[in-house]
Coordinates of C-alpha atoms and ligand atoms in Angstrom, one line a residue:
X16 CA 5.1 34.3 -71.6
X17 CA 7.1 37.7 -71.3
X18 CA 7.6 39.9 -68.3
X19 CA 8.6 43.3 -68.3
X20 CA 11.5 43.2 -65.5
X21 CA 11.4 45.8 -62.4
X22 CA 13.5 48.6 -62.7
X23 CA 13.9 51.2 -60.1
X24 CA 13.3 54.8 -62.1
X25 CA 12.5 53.3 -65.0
X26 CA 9.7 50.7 -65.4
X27 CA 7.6 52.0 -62.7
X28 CA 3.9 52.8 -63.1
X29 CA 3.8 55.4 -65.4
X30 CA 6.0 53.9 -67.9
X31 CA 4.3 50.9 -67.5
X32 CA 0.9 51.9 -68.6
X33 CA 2.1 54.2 -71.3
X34 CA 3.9 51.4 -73.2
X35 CA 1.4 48.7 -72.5
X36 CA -1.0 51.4 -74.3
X37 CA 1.3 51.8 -77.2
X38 CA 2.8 48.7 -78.0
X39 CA 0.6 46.5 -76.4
X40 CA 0.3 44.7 -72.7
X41 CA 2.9 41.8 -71.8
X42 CA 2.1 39.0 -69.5
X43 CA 3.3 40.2 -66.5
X44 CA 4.8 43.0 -64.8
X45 CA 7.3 43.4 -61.8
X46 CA 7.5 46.9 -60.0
X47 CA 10.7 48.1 -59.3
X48 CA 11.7 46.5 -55.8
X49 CA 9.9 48.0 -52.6
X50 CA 10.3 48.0 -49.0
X51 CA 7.6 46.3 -47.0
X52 CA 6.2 48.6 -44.6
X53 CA 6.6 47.6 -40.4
X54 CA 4.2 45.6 -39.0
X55 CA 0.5 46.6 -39.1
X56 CA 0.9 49.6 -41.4
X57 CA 0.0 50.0 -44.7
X58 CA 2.1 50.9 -47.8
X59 CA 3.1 54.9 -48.3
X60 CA 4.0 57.6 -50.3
X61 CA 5.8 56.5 -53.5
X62 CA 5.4 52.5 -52.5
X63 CA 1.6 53.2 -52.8
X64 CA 1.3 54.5 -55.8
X65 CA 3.2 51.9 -57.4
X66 CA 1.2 49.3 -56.4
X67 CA -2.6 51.4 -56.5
X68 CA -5.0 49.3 -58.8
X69 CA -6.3 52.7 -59.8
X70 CA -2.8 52.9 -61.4
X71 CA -2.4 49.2 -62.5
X72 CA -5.5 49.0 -64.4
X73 CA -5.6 45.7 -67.3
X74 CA -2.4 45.1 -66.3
X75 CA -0.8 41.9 -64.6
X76 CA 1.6 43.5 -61.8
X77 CA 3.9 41.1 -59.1
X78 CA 5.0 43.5 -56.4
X79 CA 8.7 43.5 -55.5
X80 CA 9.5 43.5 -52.0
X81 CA 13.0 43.3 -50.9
X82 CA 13.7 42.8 -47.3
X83 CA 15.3 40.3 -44.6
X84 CA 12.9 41.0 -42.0
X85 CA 10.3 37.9 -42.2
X86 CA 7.4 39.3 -40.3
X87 CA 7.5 42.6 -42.3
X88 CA 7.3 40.8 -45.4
X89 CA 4.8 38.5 -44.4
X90 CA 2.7 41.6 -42.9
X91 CA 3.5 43.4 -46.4
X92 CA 1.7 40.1 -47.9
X93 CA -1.3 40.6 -46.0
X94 CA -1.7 44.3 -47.2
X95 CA -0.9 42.9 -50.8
X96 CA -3.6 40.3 -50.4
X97 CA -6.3 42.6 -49.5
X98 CA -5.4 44.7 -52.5
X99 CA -6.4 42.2 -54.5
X100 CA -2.3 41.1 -55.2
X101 CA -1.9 37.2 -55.9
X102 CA 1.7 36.6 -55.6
X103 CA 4.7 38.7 -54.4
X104 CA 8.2 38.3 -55.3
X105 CA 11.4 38.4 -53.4
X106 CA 14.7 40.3 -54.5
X107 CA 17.8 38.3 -54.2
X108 CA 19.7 40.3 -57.2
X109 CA 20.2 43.7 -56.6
X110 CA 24.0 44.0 -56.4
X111 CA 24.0 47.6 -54.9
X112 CA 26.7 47.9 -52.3
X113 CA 24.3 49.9 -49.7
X114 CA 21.2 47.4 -49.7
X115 CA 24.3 44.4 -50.4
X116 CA 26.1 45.9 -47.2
X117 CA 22.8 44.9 -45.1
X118 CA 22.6 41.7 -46.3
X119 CA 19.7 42.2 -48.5
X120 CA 19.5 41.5 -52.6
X121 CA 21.7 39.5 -53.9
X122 CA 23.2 40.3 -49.9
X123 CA 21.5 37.5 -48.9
X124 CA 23.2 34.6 -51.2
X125 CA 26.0 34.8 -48.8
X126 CA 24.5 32.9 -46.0
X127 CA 22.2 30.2 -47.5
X128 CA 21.1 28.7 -44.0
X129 CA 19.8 32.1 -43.4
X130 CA 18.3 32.4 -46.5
X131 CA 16.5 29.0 -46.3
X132 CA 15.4 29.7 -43.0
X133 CA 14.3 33.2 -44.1
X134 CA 12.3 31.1 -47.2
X135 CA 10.7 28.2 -44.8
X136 CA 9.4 31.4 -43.0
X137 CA 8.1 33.8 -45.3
X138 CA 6.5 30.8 -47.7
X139 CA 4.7 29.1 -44.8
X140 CA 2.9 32.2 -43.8
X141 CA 2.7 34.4 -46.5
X142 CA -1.0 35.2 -47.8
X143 CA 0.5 35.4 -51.5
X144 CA 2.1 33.0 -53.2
X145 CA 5.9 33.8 -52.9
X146 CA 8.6 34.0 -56.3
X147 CA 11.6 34.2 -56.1
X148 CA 14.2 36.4 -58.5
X149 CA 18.1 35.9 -57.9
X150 CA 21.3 35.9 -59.0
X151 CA 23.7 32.8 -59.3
X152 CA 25.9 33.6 -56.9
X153 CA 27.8 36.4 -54.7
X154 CA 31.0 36.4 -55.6
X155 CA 30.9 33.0 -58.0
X156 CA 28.8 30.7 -60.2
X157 CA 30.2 28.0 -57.7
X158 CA 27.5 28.9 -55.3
X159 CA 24.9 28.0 -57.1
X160 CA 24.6 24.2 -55.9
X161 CA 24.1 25.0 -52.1
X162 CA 21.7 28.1 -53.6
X163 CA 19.6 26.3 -56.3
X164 CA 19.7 23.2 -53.6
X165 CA 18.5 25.4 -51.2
X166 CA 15.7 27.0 -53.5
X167 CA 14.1 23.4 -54.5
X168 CA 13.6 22.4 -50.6
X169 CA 11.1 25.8 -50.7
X170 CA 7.7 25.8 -52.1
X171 CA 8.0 28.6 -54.4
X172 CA 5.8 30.4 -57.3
X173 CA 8.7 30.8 -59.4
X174 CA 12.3 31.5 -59.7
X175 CA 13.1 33.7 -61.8
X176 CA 17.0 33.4 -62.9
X177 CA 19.5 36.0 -63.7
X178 CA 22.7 34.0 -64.3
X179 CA 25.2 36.5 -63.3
X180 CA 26.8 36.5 -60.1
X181 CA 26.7 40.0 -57.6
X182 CA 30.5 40.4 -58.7
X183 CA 29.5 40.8 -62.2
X184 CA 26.9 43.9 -61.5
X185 CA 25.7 43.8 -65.3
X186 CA 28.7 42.9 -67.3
X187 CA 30.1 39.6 -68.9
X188 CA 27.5 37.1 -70.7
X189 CA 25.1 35.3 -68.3
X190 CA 25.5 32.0 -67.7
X191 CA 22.8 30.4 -69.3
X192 CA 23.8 27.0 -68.8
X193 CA 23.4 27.9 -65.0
X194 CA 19.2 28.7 -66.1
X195 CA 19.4 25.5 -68.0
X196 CA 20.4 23.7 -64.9
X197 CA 17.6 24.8 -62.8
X198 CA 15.1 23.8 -65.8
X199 CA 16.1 20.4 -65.4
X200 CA 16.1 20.1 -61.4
X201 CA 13.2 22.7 -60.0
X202 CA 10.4 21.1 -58.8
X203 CA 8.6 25.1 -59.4
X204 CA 7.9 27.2 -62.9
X205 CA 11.6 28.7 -63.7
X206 CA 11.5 32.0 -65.6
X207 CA 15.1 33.7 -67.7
X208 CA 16.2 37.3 -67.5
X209 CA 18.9 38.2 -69.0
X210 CA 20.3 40.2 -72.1
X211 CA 17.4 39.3 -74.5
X212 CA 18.4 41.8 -76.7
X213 CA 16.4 41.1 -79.9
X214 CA 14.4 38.4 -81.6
X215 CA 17.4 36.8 -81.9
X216 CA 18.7 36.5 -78.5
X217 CA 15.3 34.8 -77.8
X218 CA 15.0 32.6 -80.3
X219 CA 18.5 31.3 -79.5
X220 CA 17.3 30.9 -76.0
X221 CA 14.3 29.1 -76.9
X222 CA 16.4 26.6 -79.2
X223 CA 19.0 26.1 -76.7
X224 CA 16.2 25.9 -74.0
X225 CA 12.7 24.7 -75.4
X226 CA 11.1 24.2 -71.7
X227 CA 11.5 27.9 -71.7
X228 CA 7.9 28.9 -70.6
X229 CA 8.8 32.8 -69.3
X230 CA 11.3 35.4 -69.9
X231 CA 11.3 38.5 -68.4
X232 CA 13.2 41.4 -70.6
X233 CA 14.4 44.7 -68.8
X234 CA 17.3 47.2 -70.8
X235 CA 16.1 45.5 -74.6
X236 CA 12.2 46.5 -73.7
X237 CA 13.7 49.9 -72.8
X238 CA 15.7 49.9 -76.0
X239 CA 13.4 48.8 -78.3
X240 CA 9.6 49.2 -76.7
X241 CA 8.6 46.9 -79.7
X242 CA 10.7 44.1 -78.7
X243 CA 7.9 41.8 -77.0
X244 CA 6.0 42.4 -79.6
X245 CA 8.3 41.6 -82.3
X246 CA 9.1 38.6 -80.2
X247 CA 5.3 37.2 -80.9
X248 CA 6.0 37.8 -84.4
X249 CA 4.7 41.4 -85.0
X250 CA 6.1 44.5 -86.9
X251 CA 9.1 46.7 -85.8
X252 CA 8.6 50.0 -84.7
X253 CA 8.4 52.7 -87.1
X254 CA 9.8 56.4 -85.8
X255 CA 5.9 57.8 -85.5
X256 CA 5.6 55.0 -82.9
X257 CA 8.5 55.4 -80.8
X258 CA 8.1 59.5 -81.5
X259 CA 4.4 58.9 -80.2
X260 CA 5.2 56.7 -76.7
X261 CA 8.2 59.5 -76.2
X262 CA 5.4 62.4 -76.1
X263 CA 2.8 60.3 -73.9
X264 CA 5.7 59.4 -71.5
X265 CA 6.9 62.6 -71.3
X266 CA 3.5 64.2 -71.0
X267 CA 2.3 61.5 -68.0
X268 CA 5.7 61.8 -66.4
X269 CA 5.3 65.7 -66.3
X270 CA 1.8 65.0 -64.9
X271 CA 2.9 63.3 -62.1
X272 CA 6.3 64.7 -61.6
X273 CA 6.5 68.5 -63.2
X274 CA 10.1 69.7 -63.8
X275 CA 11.6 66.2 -62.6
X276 CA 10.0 64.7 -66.3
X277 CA 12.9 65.6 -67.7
X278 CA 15.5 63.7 -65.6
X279 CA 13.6 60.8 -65.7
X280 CA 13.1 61.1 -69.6
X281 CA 17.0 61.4 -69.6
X282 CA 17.1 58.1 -67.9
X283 CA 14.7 56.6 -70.6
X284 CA 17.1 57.8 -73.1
X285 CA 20.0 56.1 -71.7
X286 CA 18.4 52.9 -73.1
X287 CA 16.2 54.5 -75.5
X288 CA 19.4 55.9 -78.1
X289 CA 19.6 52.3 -79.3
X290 CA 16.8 52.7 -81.5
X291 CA 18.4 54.6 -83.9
X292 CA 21.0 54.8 -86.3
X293 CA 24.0 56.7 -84.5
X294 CA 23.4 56.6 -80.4
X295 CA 26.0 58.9 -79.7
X296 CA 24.6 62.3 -81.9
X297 CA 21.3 61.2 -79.9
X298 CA 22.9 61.2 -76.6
X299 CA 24.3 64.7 -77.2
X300 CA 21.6 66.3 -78.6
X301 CA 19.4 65.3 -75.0
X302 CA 22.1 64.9 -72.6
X303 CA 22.5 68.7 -71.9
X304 CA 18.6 69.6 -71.1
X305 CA 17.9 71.1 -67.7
X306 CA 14.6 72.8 -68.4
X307 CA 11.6 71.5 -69.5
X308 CA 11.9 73.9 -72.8
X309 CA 15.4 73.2 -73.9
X310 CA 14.3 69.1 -73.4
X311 CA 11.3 69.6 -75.8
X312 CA 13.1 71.3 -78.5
X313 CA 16.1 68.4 -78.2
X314 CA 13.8 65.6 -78.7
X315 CA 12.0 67.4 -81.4
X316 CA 15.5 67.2 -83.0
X317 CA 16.3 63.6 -82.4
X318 CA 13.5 62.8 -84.0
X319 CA 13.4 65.4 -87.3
X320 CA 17.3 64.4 -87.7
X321 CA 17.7 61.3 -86.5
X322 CA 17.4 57.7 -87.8
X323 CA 16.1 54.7 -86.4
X324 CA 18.8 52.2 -86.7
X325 CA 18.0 49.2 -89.2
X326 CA 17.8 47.1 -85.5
X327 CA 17.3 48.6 -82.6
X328 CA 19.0 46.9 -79.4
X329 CA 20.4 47.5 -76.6
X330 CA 24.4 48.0 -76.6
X331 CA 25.6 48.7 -72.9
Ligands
FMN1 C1 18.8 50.8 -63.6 C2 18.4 49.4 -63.2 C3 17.4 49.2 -62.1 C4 17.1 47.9 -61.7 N1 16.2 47.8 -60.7 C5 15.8 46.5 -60.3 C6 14.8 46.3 -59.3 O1 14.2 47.2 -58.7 N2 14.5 45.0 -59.0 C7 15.1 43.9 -59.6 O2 14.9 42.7 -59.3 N3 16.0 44.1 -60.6 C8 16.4 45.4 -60.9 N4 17.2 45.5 -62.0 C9 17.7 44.3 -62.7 C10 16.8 44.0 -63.9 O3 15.5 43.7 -63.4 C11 17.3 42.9 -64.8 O4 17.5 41.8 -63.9 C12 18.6 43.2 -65.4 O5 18.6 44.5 -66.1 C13 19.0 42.1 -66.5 O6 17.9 41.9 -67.4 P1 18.0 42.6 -68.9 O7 19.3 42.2 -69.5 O8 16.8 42.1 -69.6 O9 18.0 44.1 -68.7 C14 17.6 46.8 -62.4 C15 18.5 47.0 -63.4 C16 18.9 48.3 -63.8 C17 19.9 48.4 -64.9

C-alpha cells in the first residue's frame, strides 16, 4: 500500500486530485496537518475545504489533526465522523519551533506520561479510529523505548514511522532499523516514511523489511509524480506527462487561488527540478517569476530547453 504523505502547501487538495488524475490514485492520502476546531463548531475557512468530500472525490483521504487539547480533538472526530471520515490521524512529527514551542508535533515526545495520557484519552472516545504519525525521538533515537513502549499500551489504527528525531529536521539518513523495531513489537499495522526516493529505495526497504505492508512517500512523489506508479511496476514519466500535470496544476491552482498560483507552483518546483537533467538551469529559469505572465513563459522554457534527467529523484 502507498500513501501520499501531508504536506502543508504542497499536497493539499488541489494537488492531490490533479495528480491522482494524471498519474493515477494511491492508497491513501493524508492532508497537510489541521487544527481541530473548539468544541461544538465545525471546521472553517481553509480547514474545510481540505477536508470537503465535494473536493475529495474517488480518493482515500485521513485527515491530520494536530493538537494537545483532548476534547478538541475528540470533538474534531465527531465532525469528521459525520462527514463520512473513518479514521483521523495525529501529528507527533512536525519539528517546527513555533507549534514545537507549545508542545505540540514532535513537541509532544518530550513528556511521554503526557502523551500516553493524552492517547488513553483521545482513543477511548474518539468516533474515528485514531493513527498515529511520529518521529523517533526529540532530541535522540534513545527515546524511542519509553515512546514506542508507550505507543503499544494504546489501541491505535496505525503508526506511521518517520525515523528521524526533531533534532534532525529533514537531514541525516533515517533510522530504519528504528521502523524495523516497531515491525517486530507493535501489536497495530506499522507504516514507513521516509526518503523513498526511487524504485530503488523501496525495493531496498522491502528486502531489508518484507512485513512492510504501507509506505507513505512525500518530497520523491513531488520529485517524480510517477514514482508510485513506477513503484507497482509501471512506465517512467515522459516530459508530455509531467508538462501536462504542470498546466492542470497550474491552471486549478489559479482557479482557486488567482495571482497566489504562482507562489505555490514555485514551491512545487522546489521538488519538482529533480526531474530533469540539470536542476539548477531549471531553478533559474522559474525562480525569478512574480507575475502570472513572466511564470508562464518560464515554464514554457523549462520545458522546450530542458531535459528530463535519465532518473528523476529527489536530491535535498
Ligand atoms: C514542506 C513540508 C511540509 C510538511 N508538512 C507536514 C504536515 O503537515 N504533516 C506531517 O505529518 N508531516 C509534514 N511533513 C513531513 C512529511 O510528511 C514527511 O514526513 C517527510 O517529508 C519525510 O518523508 P519523505 O522523505 O517521503 O518526504 C512536511 C514536510 C515538508 C518538507
Amino acid at each position: 500500500m502507498l500513501s501520499l504523505a501531508p504536506m502543508e502547501g504542497l499536497t493539499g487538495y488541489v494537488f492531490r486530485r490533479v495528480h491522482a488524475e494524471c498519474f493515477g490514485a494511491l492508497d491513501r492520502y493524508y492532508t497537510p496537518f489541521l487544527p481541530p476546531p473548539r468544541v461544538g463548531k465545525t471546521f472553517g475557512g481553509k480547514a474545510f475545504k481540505e477536508l470537503d468530500p465535494a473536493n475529495n472525490q474517488g480518493l482515500t483521504v485521513i485527515p491530520q489533526l494536530m493538537s494537545k487539547n483532548a476534547d478538541e480533538f475528540v470533538g474534531a472526530t465527531q465532525v469528521l465522523a459525520d462527514m463520512g471520515y473513518h479514521e483521523v490521524n495525529l501529528n507527533l512529527g512536525c519539528p517546527s519551533g513555533t507549534v514545537v514551542g507549545k508542545g505540540k508535533g514532535s513537541g509532544f515526545l518530550r513528556d511521554p506520561g503526557e502523551l500516553e495520557l493524552f492517547l488513553q484519552d483521545i482513543c477511548s472516545r474518539s468516533a474515528l479510529g485514531v493513527s498515529v504519525k511520529t518521529r523517533v525521538g526529540f532530541e535522540s533515537d534513545a527515546e524511542y523505548q519509553d515512546i514506542l513502549d508507550l505507543y503499544c499500551r494504546c489501541p491505535l489504527a496505525e503508526l506511521i514511522v518517520h525515523p528521524r528525531v526533531r533534532a534532525d529536521f529533514y537531514k541525516g539518513t533515517p533510522r530504519q532499523e528504528l521502523y524495523g523495531k516497531t515491525l517486530e513489537r507493535a501489536p497495530f499495522p506499522v507504516a514507513y516514511n521516509g526518503d523513498i526516493f526511487d524504485v530503488d529505495d523501496m525495493d531496498a526497504l522491502v528486502a531489508a523489511y518484507p512485513q512492510t505492508r504501507h509506505v507513505m512517500i512525500g518530497r520523491g512523489l513531488l520529485a517524480n509524480p510517477a514514482l508510485a506508479r513506477m513503484a507497482q511496476g509501471g512506465p517512467a514519466m515522459t516530459l508530455a506527462e509531467l508538462k501536462h500535470f504542470h498546466d492542470e496544476l497550474y491552471r486549478a491552482y489559479e482557479a482557486e487561488m488567482g495571482g497566489n498560483a504562482v507562489f505555490r507552483m514555485k514551491e512545487w518546483w522546489f521538488y519538482a527540478k529533480c526531474a530533469f537533467a540539470d536542476p539548477l538551469a531549471v531553478h533559474r529559469l522559474v525562480r525569478k517569476a512574480r507575475k502570472a505572465a513572466e511564470y508562464e513563459a518560464a515554464a514554457e522554457r523549462v520545458f522546450n530547453e530542458e531535459p528530463l534527467a535519465s532518473v528523476a529523484r529527489f536530491r535535498g
